[in-house]
mmCIF file of C-alpha atoms in Angstrom:
data_model
loop_
_atom_site.group_PDB
_atom_site.id
_atom_site.type_symbol
_atom_site.label_atom_id
_atom_site.label_comp_id
_atom_site.label_asym_id
_atom_site.label_seq_id
_atom_site.Cartn_x
_atom_site.Cartn_y
_atom_site.Cartn_z
ATOM 1 C CA MET A 1 0.032 0.018 0.000
ATOM 2 C CA LEU A 2 1.234 3.495 -0.830
ATOM 3 C CA LYS A 3 2.173 5.867 1.918
ATOM 4 C CA LYS A 4 -0.276 8.670 2.555
ATOM 5 C CA ILE A 5 2.229 11.225 1.065
ATOM 6 C CA ASP A 6 2.461 9.132 -2.123
ATOM 7 C CA GLN A 7 -1.288 8.752 -2.277
ATOM 8 C CA GLY A 8 -1.456 12.577 -2.187
ATOM 9 C CA LYS A 9 1.166 12.881 -4.901
ATOM 10 C CA GLN A 10 -0.809 10.456 -7.020
ATOM 11 C CA PHE A 11 -3.993 12.415 -6.545
ATOM 12 C CA LEU A 12 -2.259 15.630 -7.629
ATOM 13 C CA GLU A 13 -0.754 13.958 -10.637
ATOM 14 C CA GLU A 14 -4.253 12.928 -11.645
ATOM 15 C CA HIS A 15 -6.250 15.948 -10.572
ATOM 16 C CA GLY A 16 -3.851 18.933 -10.342
ATOM 17 C CA ASP A 17 -5.878 20.834 -12.735
ATOM 18 C CA LEU A 18 -8.523 21.218 -10.127
ATOM 19 C CA PHE A 19 -6.349 23.529 -8.109
ATOM 20 C CA SER A 20 -5.227 27.155 -8.452
ATOM 21 C CA CYS A 21 -2.970 29.237 -6.247
ATOM 22 C CA PRO A 22 -4.964 30.878 -3.424
ATOM 23 C CA LYS A 23 -2.523 33.765 -3.334
ATOM 24 C CA CYS A 24 -2.509 34.825 -7.084
ATOM 25 C CA ARG A 25 -5.123 32.608 -8.761
ATOM 26 C CA LYS A 26 -2.593 31.267 -11.269
ATOM 27 C CA ALA A 27 -2.629 27.640 -12.328
ATOM 28 C CA MET A 28 -0.441 25.313 -10.438
ATOM 29 C CA ILE A 29 1.707 22.385 -11.578
ATOM 30 C CA ASN A 30 2.529 19.246 -9.640
ATOM 31 C CA LYS A 31 6.282 18.924 -9.124
ATOM 32 C CA ASP A 32 7.645 16.163 -6.944
ATOM 33 C CA TYR A 33 5.628 16.501 -3.669
ATOM 34 C CA SER A 34 4.477 20.029 -4.221
ATOM 35 C CA LEU A 35 2.067 22.303 -6.111
ATOM 36 C CA ILE A 36 3.799 25.337 -7.577
ATOM 37 C CA CYS A 37 2.262 28.234 -9.467
ATOM 38 C CA ARG A 38 3.829 30.442 -12.159
ATOM 39 C CA LYS A 39 4.726 33.016 -9.580
ATOM 40 C CA GLN A 40 6.551 30.394 -7.599
ATOM 41 C CA HIS A 41 4.138 30.189 -4.730
ATOM 42 C CA ARG A 42 4.740 26.683 -3.360
ATOM 43 C CA PHE A 43 2.555 24.356 -1.331
ATOM 44 C CA ASP A 44 4.102 21.094 -0.093
ATOM 45 C CA LEU A 45 2.560 17.793 0.700
ATOM 46 C CA ALA A 46 2.698 16.798 4.336
ATOM 47 C CA LYS A 47 3.523 13.246 5.540
ATOM 48 C CA LYS A 48 -0.155 12.476 5.732
ATOM 49 C CA GLY A 49 -0.683 13.475 2.104
ATOM 50 C CA THR A 50 -2.376 16.809 2.855
ATOM 51 C CA ILE A 51 -1.554 20.369 1.892
ATOM 52 C CA ASN A 52 -1.866 23.482 4.042
ATOM 53 C CA PHE A 53 -2.970 26.307 1.734
ATOM 54 C CA ILE A 54 -3.158 28.846 4.554
ATOM 55 C CA ASN A 55 -0.045 30.839 5.228
ATOM 56 C CA HIS A 56 -1.328 32.737 8.248
ATOM 57 C CA GLN A 57 -2.590 31.663 11.715
ATOM 58 C CA ILE A 58 -6.313 31.066 12.046
ATOM 59 C CA LYS A 59 -7.709 30.302 15.460
ATOM 60 C CA THR A 60 -10.464 27.703 15.632
ATOM 61 C CA ASP A 61 -11.957 25.903 18.654
ATOM 62 C CA TYR A 62 -12.803 22.853 16.480
ATOM 63 C CA ASP A 63 -10.073 20.778 17.977
ATOM 64 C CA LYS A 64 -9.260 17.032 17.869
ATOM 65 C CA GLU A 65 -11.251 16.145 20.971
ATOM 66 C CA MET A 66 -14.400 17.814 19.809
ATOM 67 C CA LEU A 67 -14.267 16.461 16.281
ATOM 68 C CA SER A 68 -13.571 12.958 17.602
ATOM 69 C CA HIS A 69 -16.775 13.117 19.659
ATOM 70 C CA ARG A 70 -18.732 14.281 16.617
ATOM 71 C CA GLN A 71 -17.293 11.470 14.520
ATOM 72 C CA LYS A 72 -18.573 8.891 17.074
ATOM 73 C CA MET A 73 -22.054 10.448 16.970
ATOM 74 C CA ILE A 74 -22.116 10.400 13.170
ATOM 75 C CA GLN A 75 -21.028 6.728 13.263
ATOM 76 C CA ILE A 76 -24.152 5.792 15.224
ATOM 77 C CA GLY A 77 -26.402 7.348 12.614
ATOM 78 C CA LEU A 78 -27.071 10.807 13.943
ATOM 79 C CA TYR A 79 -27.298 12.164 10.441
ATOM 80 C CA GLU A 80 -28.378 9.095 8.539
ATOM 81 C CA PRO A 81 -31.481 10.625 6.910
ATOM 82 C CA LEU A 82 -29.768 13.773 6.119
ATOM 83 C CA ILE A 83 -26.825 11.963 4.478
ATOM 84 C CA GLN A 84 -29.320 9.998 2.386
ATOM 85 C CA ARG A 85 -30.993 13.214 1.259
ATOM 86 C CA ILE A 86 -27.695 14.840 0.396
ATOM 87 C CA LEU A 87 -26.729 11.801 -1.618
ATOM 88 C CA GLU A 88 -30.002 11.973 -3.586
ATOM 89 C CA ALA A 89 -29.547 15.754 -4.127
ATOM 90 C CA SER A 90 -26.021 15.254 -5.420
ATOM 91 C CA GLN A 91 -27.045 12.707 -7.984
ATOM 92 C CA GLU A 92 -29.444 15.090 -9.641
ATOM 93 C CA VAL A 93 -26.482 16.486 -11.621
ATOM 94 C CA SER A 94 -23.674 14.249 -12.930
ATOM 95 C CA ILE A 95 -20.990 14.144 -10.237
ATOM 96 C CA GLU A 96 -17.542 14.830 -11.572
ATOM 97 C CA SER A 97 -15.864 16.715 -8.742
ATOM 98 C CA ILE A 98 -17.099 17.500 -5.285
ATOM 99 C CA VAL A 99 -15.713 19.564 -2.363
ATOM 100 C CA ASP A 100 -16.788 19.256 1.253
ATOM 101 C CA ILE A 101 -16.410 22.807 2.558
ATOM 102 C CA GLY A 102 -15.606 22.757 6.290
ATOM 103 C CA CYS A 103 -15.193 18.956 6.307
ATOM 104 C CA GLY A 104 -14.007 18.661 9.852
ATOM 105 C CA GLU A 105 -12.897 15.159 10.412
ATOM 106 C CA GLY A 106 -14.359 14.006 7.114
ATOM 107 C CA SER A 107 -17.184 11.940 8.481
ATOM 108 C CA PHE A 108 -19.843 13.341 6.090
ATOM 109 C CA LEU A 109 -17.741 12.643 2.998
ATOM 110 C CA LYS A 110 -16.934 9.132 4.403
ATOM 111 C CA GLU A 111 -20.595 8.241 4.918
ATOM 112 C CA LEU A 112 -21.642 9.622 1.541
ATOM 113 C CA THR A 113 -18.884 7.659 -0.165
ATOM 114 C CA ASP A 114 -19.875 4.462 1.565
ATOM 115 C CA LYS A 115 -23.393 4.972 0.327
ATOM 116 C CA GLY A 116 -22.322 5.409 -3.301
ATOM 117 C CA LEU A 117 -21.118 8.946 -3.772
ATOM 118 C CA GLU A 118 -19.022 9.127 -6.963
ATOM 119 C CA GLY A 119 -16.666 11.686 -8.548
ATOM 120 C CA THR A 120 -13.403 13.176 -7.497
ATOM 121 C CA LYS A 121 -13.577 14.062 -3.737
ATOM 122 C CA ILE A 122 -11.865 16.843 -1.798
ATOM 123 C CA GLY A 123 -12.420 17.917 1.743
ATOM 124 C CA PHE A 124 -11.015 21.011 3.441
ATOM 125 C CA ASP A 125 -11.261 22.833 6.737
ATOM 126 C CA ILE A 126 -9.437 25.577 8.563
ATOM 127 C CA SER A 127 -8.926 23.136 11.441
ATOM 128 C CA LYS A 128 -5.611 21.319 11.135
ATOM 129 C CA ASP A 129 -6.849 18.847 13.764
ATOM 130 C CA GLY A 130 -9.887 18.127 11.683
ATOM 131 C CA VAL A 131 -7.857 17.514 8.380
ATOM 132 C CA ALA A 132 -5.404 15.402 10.359
ATOM 133 C CA LEU A 133 -8.336 13.155 11.572
ATOM 134 C CA ALA A 134 -9.862 13.020 8.016
ATOM 135 C CA THR A 135 -6.757 11.416 6.595
ATOM 136 C CA SER A 136 -7.791 8.328 8.621
ATOM 137 C CA GLN A 137 -11.013 7.983 6.663
ATOM 138 C CA ASP A 138 -10.894 4.888 4.465
ATOM 139 C CA ILE A 139 -11.964 6.556 1.261
ATOM 140 C CA ASP A 140 -10.321 7.872 -1.910
ATOM 141 C CA ALA A 141 -10.342 11.615 -1.160
ATOM 142 C CA PHE A 142 -7.830 14.496 -0.882
ATOM 143 C CA TRP A 143 -7.746 16.495 2.264
ATOM 144 C CA CYS A 144 -6.368 20.005 2.768
ATOM 145 C CA VAL A 145 -6.289 22.946 5.125
ATOM 146 C CA ALA A 146 -7.820 26.027 3.341
ATOM 147 C CA ASP A 147 -9.858 29.120 3.867
ATOM 148 C CA ILE A 148 -13.256 29.666 2.246
ATOM 149 C CA THR A 149 -12.411 33.303 1.399
ATOM 150 C CA THR A 150 -9.525 32.173 -0.902
ATOM 151 C CA LEU A 151 -10.418 28.678 -2.198
ATOM 152 C CA PRO A 152 -7.475 26.820 -3.718
ATOM 153 C CA PHE A 153 -9.496 25.606 -6.682
ATOM 154 C CA ALA A 154 -9.518 26.518 -10.291
ATOM 155 C CA ASP A 155 -12.401 28.557 -11.906
ATOM 156 C CA GLN A 156 -15.350 26.419 -12.900
ATOM 157 C CA SER A 157 -13.596 23.247 -11.681
ATOM 158 C CA MET A 158 -16.299 21.683 -9.492
ATOM 159 C CA THR A 159 -19.703 20.184 -10.270
ATOM 160 C CA HIS A 160 -20.738 20.050 -6.546
ATOM 161 C CA LEU A 161 -20.050 21.897 -3.338
ATOM 162 C CA LEU A 162 -21.157 20.590 0.086
ATOM 163 C CA ASN A 163 -21.615 23.322 2.759
ATOM 164 C CA ILE A 164 -22.882 21.476 5.893
ATOM 165 C CA PHE A 165 -23.182 23.479 9.056
ATOM 166 C CA SER A 166 -20.382 25.713 7.775
ATOM 167 C CA PRO A 167 -19.923 29.404 6.835
ATOM 168 C CA SER A 168 -20.350 30.456 3.242
ATOM 169 C CA HIS A 169 -18.511 32.692 0.809
ATOM 170 C CA TYR A 170 -20.762 32.857 -2.206
ATOM 171 C CA GLU A 171 -18.407 34.782 -4.495
ATOM 172 C CA GLU A 172 -15.855 32.086 -4.165
ATOM 173 C CA PHE A 173 -18.491 29.366 -4.460
ATOM 174 C CA ARG A 174 -19.780 30.733 -7.793
ATOM 175 C CA ARG A 175 -16.258 31.125 -9.031
ATOM 176 C CA VAL A 176 -15.294 27.462 -8.640
ATOM 177 C CA LEU A 177 -18.601 25.926 -9.645
ATOM 178 C CA LYS A 178 -19.010 24.753 -13.201
ATOM 179 C CA PRO A 179 -21.955 26.127 -15.151
ATOM 180 C CA GLY A 180 -25.012 24.156 -13.887
ATOM 181 C CA GLY A 181 -22.998 23.049 -10.823
ATOM 182 C CA ARG A 182 -24.812 22.609 -7.498
ATOM 183 C CA LEU A 183 -24.228 24.048 -3.998
ATOM 184 C CA ILE A 184 -25.875 21.810 -1.359
ATOM 185 C CA LYS A 185 -26.049 23.753 1.937
ATOM 186 C CA VAL A 186 -27.310 22.383 5.225
ATOM 187 C CA VAL A 187 -28.362 24.859 8.029
ATOM 188 C CA PRO A 188 -29.908 24.165 11.425
ATOM 189 C CA GLU A 189 -33.648 24.751 11.961
ATOM 190 C CA GLU A 190 -35.212 26.056 15.126
ATOM 191 C CA ASN A 191 -35.383 22.680 16.866
ATOM 192 C CA TYR A 192 -31.902 21.413 15.948
ATOM 193 C CA LEU A 193 -30.351 19.740 18.970
ATOM 194 C CA LYS A 194 -32.967 21.384 21.144
ATOM 195 C CA GLU A 195 -32.449 18.960 23.997
ATOM 196 C CA MET A 196 -28.835 20.150 24.270
ATOM 197 C CA ARG A 197 -29.893 23.763 24.184
ATOM 198 C CA GLU A 198 -32.316 23.133 26.961
ATOM 199 C CA VAL A 199 -29.530 21.503 29.065
ATOM 200 C CA PHE A 200 -26.780 24.025 28.395
ATOM 201 C CA TYR A 201 -29.023 27.091 28.681
ATOM 202 C CA GLN A 202 -31.508 26.230 31.357
ATOM 203 C CA ASP A 203 -31.582 29.789 32.688
ATOM 204 C CA ASP A 204 -31.472 31.582 29.272
ATOM 205 C CA LYS A 205 -34.661 30.952 27.252
ATOM 206 C CA GLU A 206 -33.327 33.215 24.423
ATOM 207 C CA LYS A 207 -30.391 30.851 23.773
ATOM 208 C CA GLN A 208 -32.722 27.881 23.731
ATOM 209 C CA THR A 209 -34.129 29.068 20.354
ATOM 210 C CA TYR A 210 -32.505 29.601 17.028
ATOM 211 C CA SER A 211 -33.476 31.267 13.733
ATOM 212 C CA ASN A 212 -31.829 30.665 10.331
ATOM 213 C CA GLU A 213 -33.782 33.303 8.583
ATOM 214 C CA LYS A 214 -30.805 35.547 7.737
ATOM 215 C CA VAL A 215 -28.822 32.575 6.493
ATOM 216 C CA VAL A 216 -31.538 31.351 4.302
ATOM 217 C CA THR A 217 -32.329 34.797 2.920
ATOM 218 C CA LYS A 218 -28.578 35.265 2.028
ATOM 219 C CA PHE A 219 -28.584 31.977 0.188
ATOM 220 C CA LYS A 220 -31.546 32.854 -1.943
ATOM 221 C CA GLU A 221 -30.014 36.282 -2.777
ATOM 222 C CA GLU A 222 -26.750 34.781 -3.800
ATOM 223 C CA MET A 223 -27.743 31.562 -5.580
ATOM 224 C CA THR A 224 -30.556 30.472 -7.844
ATOM 225 C CA LEU A 225 -32.698 28.314 -5.556
ATOM 226 C CA ILE A 226 -33.425 24.908 -6.989
ATOM 227 C CA SER A 227 -35.124 23.397 -3.851
ATOM 228 C CA GLN A 228 -35.358 23.534 -0.151
ATOM 229 C CA GLU A 229 -36.485 20.760 2.196
ATOM 230 C CA ARG A 230 -36.771 20.500 5.935
ATOM 231 C CA LEU A 231 -35.812 17.351 7.691
ATOM 232 C CA THR A 232 -36.862 16.668 11.276
ATOM 233 C CA TYR A 233 -36.370 13.444 13.134
ATOM 234 C CA GLN A 234 -35.167 12.057 16.481
ATOM 235 C CA VAL A 235 -32.213 9.706 17.205
ATOM 236 C CA PRO A 236 -31.880 7.630 20.380
ATOM 237 C CA VAL A 237 -28.674 8.378 22.331
ATOM 238 C CA PRO A 238 -27.125 5.221 23.921
ATOM 239 C CA THR A 239 -25.804 5.654 27.459
ATOM 240 C CA GLU A 240 -22.231 5.254 26.242
ATOM 241 C CA ARG A 241 -22.579 8.122 23.851
ATOM 242 C CA GLN A 242 -23.893 10.749 26.229
ATOM 243 C CA GLU A 243 -20.486 12.286 26.691
ATOM 244 C CA ASP A 244 -19.865 12.391 22.977
ATOM 245 C CA LEU A 245 -23.219 14.075 22.409
ATOM 246 C CA LEU A 246 -22.482 16.867 24.895
ATOM 247 C CA ALA A 247 -18.985 17.444 23.560
ATOM 248 C CA MET A 248 -19.621 17.334 19.772
ATOM 249 C CA SER A 249 -21.226 20.695 19.261
ATOM 250 C CA PRO A 250 -20.223 24.425 19.535
ATOM 251 C CA LEU A 251 -23.320 24.823 21.713
ATOM 252 C CA LYS A 252 -21.338 24.068 24.843
ATOM 253 C CA TRP A 253 -19.076 27.102 24.198
ATOM 254 C CA GLY A 254 -21.615 29.631 25.593
ATOM 255 C CA ALA A 255 -22.725 27.552 28.565
ATOM 256 C CA SER A 256 -21.836 28.560 32.111
ATOM 257 C CA PRO A 257 -19.625 26.293 34.252
ATOM 258 C CA GLU A 258 -22.738 25.474 36.349
ATOM 259 C CA SER A 259 -24.747 24.490 33.285
ATOM 260 C CA LEU A 260 -21.926 22.342 32.051
ATOM 261 C CA ARG A 261 -21.794 20.616 35.369
ATOM 262 C CA LYS A 262 -25.531 19.979 35.290
ATOM 263 C CA ALA A 263 -25.306 18.759 31.702
ATOM 264 C CA GLN A 264 -22.936 16.014 32.810
ATOM 265 C CA GLU A 265 -25.555 14.831 35.327
ATOM 266 C CA THR A 266 -28.339 14.803 32.747
ATOM 267 C CA SER A 267 -29.258 11.914 30.509
ATOM 268 C CA ILE A 268 -30.635 12.787 27.044
ATOM 269 C CA GLU A 269 -32.545 9.787 25.674
ATOM 270 C CA PHE A 270 -33.342 11.234 22.264
ATOM 271 C CA ILE A 271 -31.772 14.082 20.333
ATOM 272 C CA THR A 272 -33.692 16.067 17.656
ATOM 273 C CA VAL A 273 -32.167 16.748 14.259
ATOM 274 C CA ASP A 274 -33.971 19.596 12.550
ATOM 275 C CA VAL A 275 -32.325 20.978 9.395
ATOM 276 C CA LEU A 276 -32.977 22.705 6.182
ATOM 277 C CA VAL A 277 -31.368 21.389 3.037
ATOM 278 C CA LEU A 278 -30.886 24.139 0.445
ATOM 279 C CA ILE A 279 -29.895 23.387 -3.212
ATOM 280 C CA GLY A 280 -28.751 26.149 -5.518
ATOM 281 C CA GLU A 281 -26.780 26.761 -8.653
#
């Protein structure tokens, strides 16, 4: 079996035309274990076969511990109906190349691939920890560290973009999408993980609610809406996954120490997934 760095090199040899320099937008060539543009901006493959396209520090709280907990929850089927809907949506247009924007530890791309997702697959995140974890996913995909404001992809290079629970940069999305290409964006609805909100914010009713109105309005302003569909369902939470559930989401970041302590003493039997799947071109 090839080492991960050699797998990365092989991917770039086969699909290097999908990339462009995030600094100057020039095309890049694959040379040895690097991508180099005409202006000699150079991005080297790491030992795990990844590339870091960000040359400045970006702080993120999405660390290895949090993403590992999320991975375990996804593995027990937390997003199973959502993943099935994304797969169906992606197949409405022939899949050639697909990017998971804000891929985290790569679980969504892994689950989609296991269920039949085709095409050339790339996942990126600003979290180095997330990308490092993603390299352990047993699928044929390329992982990189990148910023949505300066995507390292060529103009009109992708047929599909996945934007699941992540920020958007529509100017860049439109630039890299092929004509007729699709953006599949998933945003929380008002009851998303409501049981966790109730536990973390017992004394703050305002934080127990959520509105995605601004996000949805922005999507419709920036993209041509093809469809929108709300998915709402509940998933049982096994006792051995209680800790993973409480630690998998940014929801805990705003909770008080007292609320976090109470949360550890609370058992959540079912968790609600309530999301809106937006498809645009």
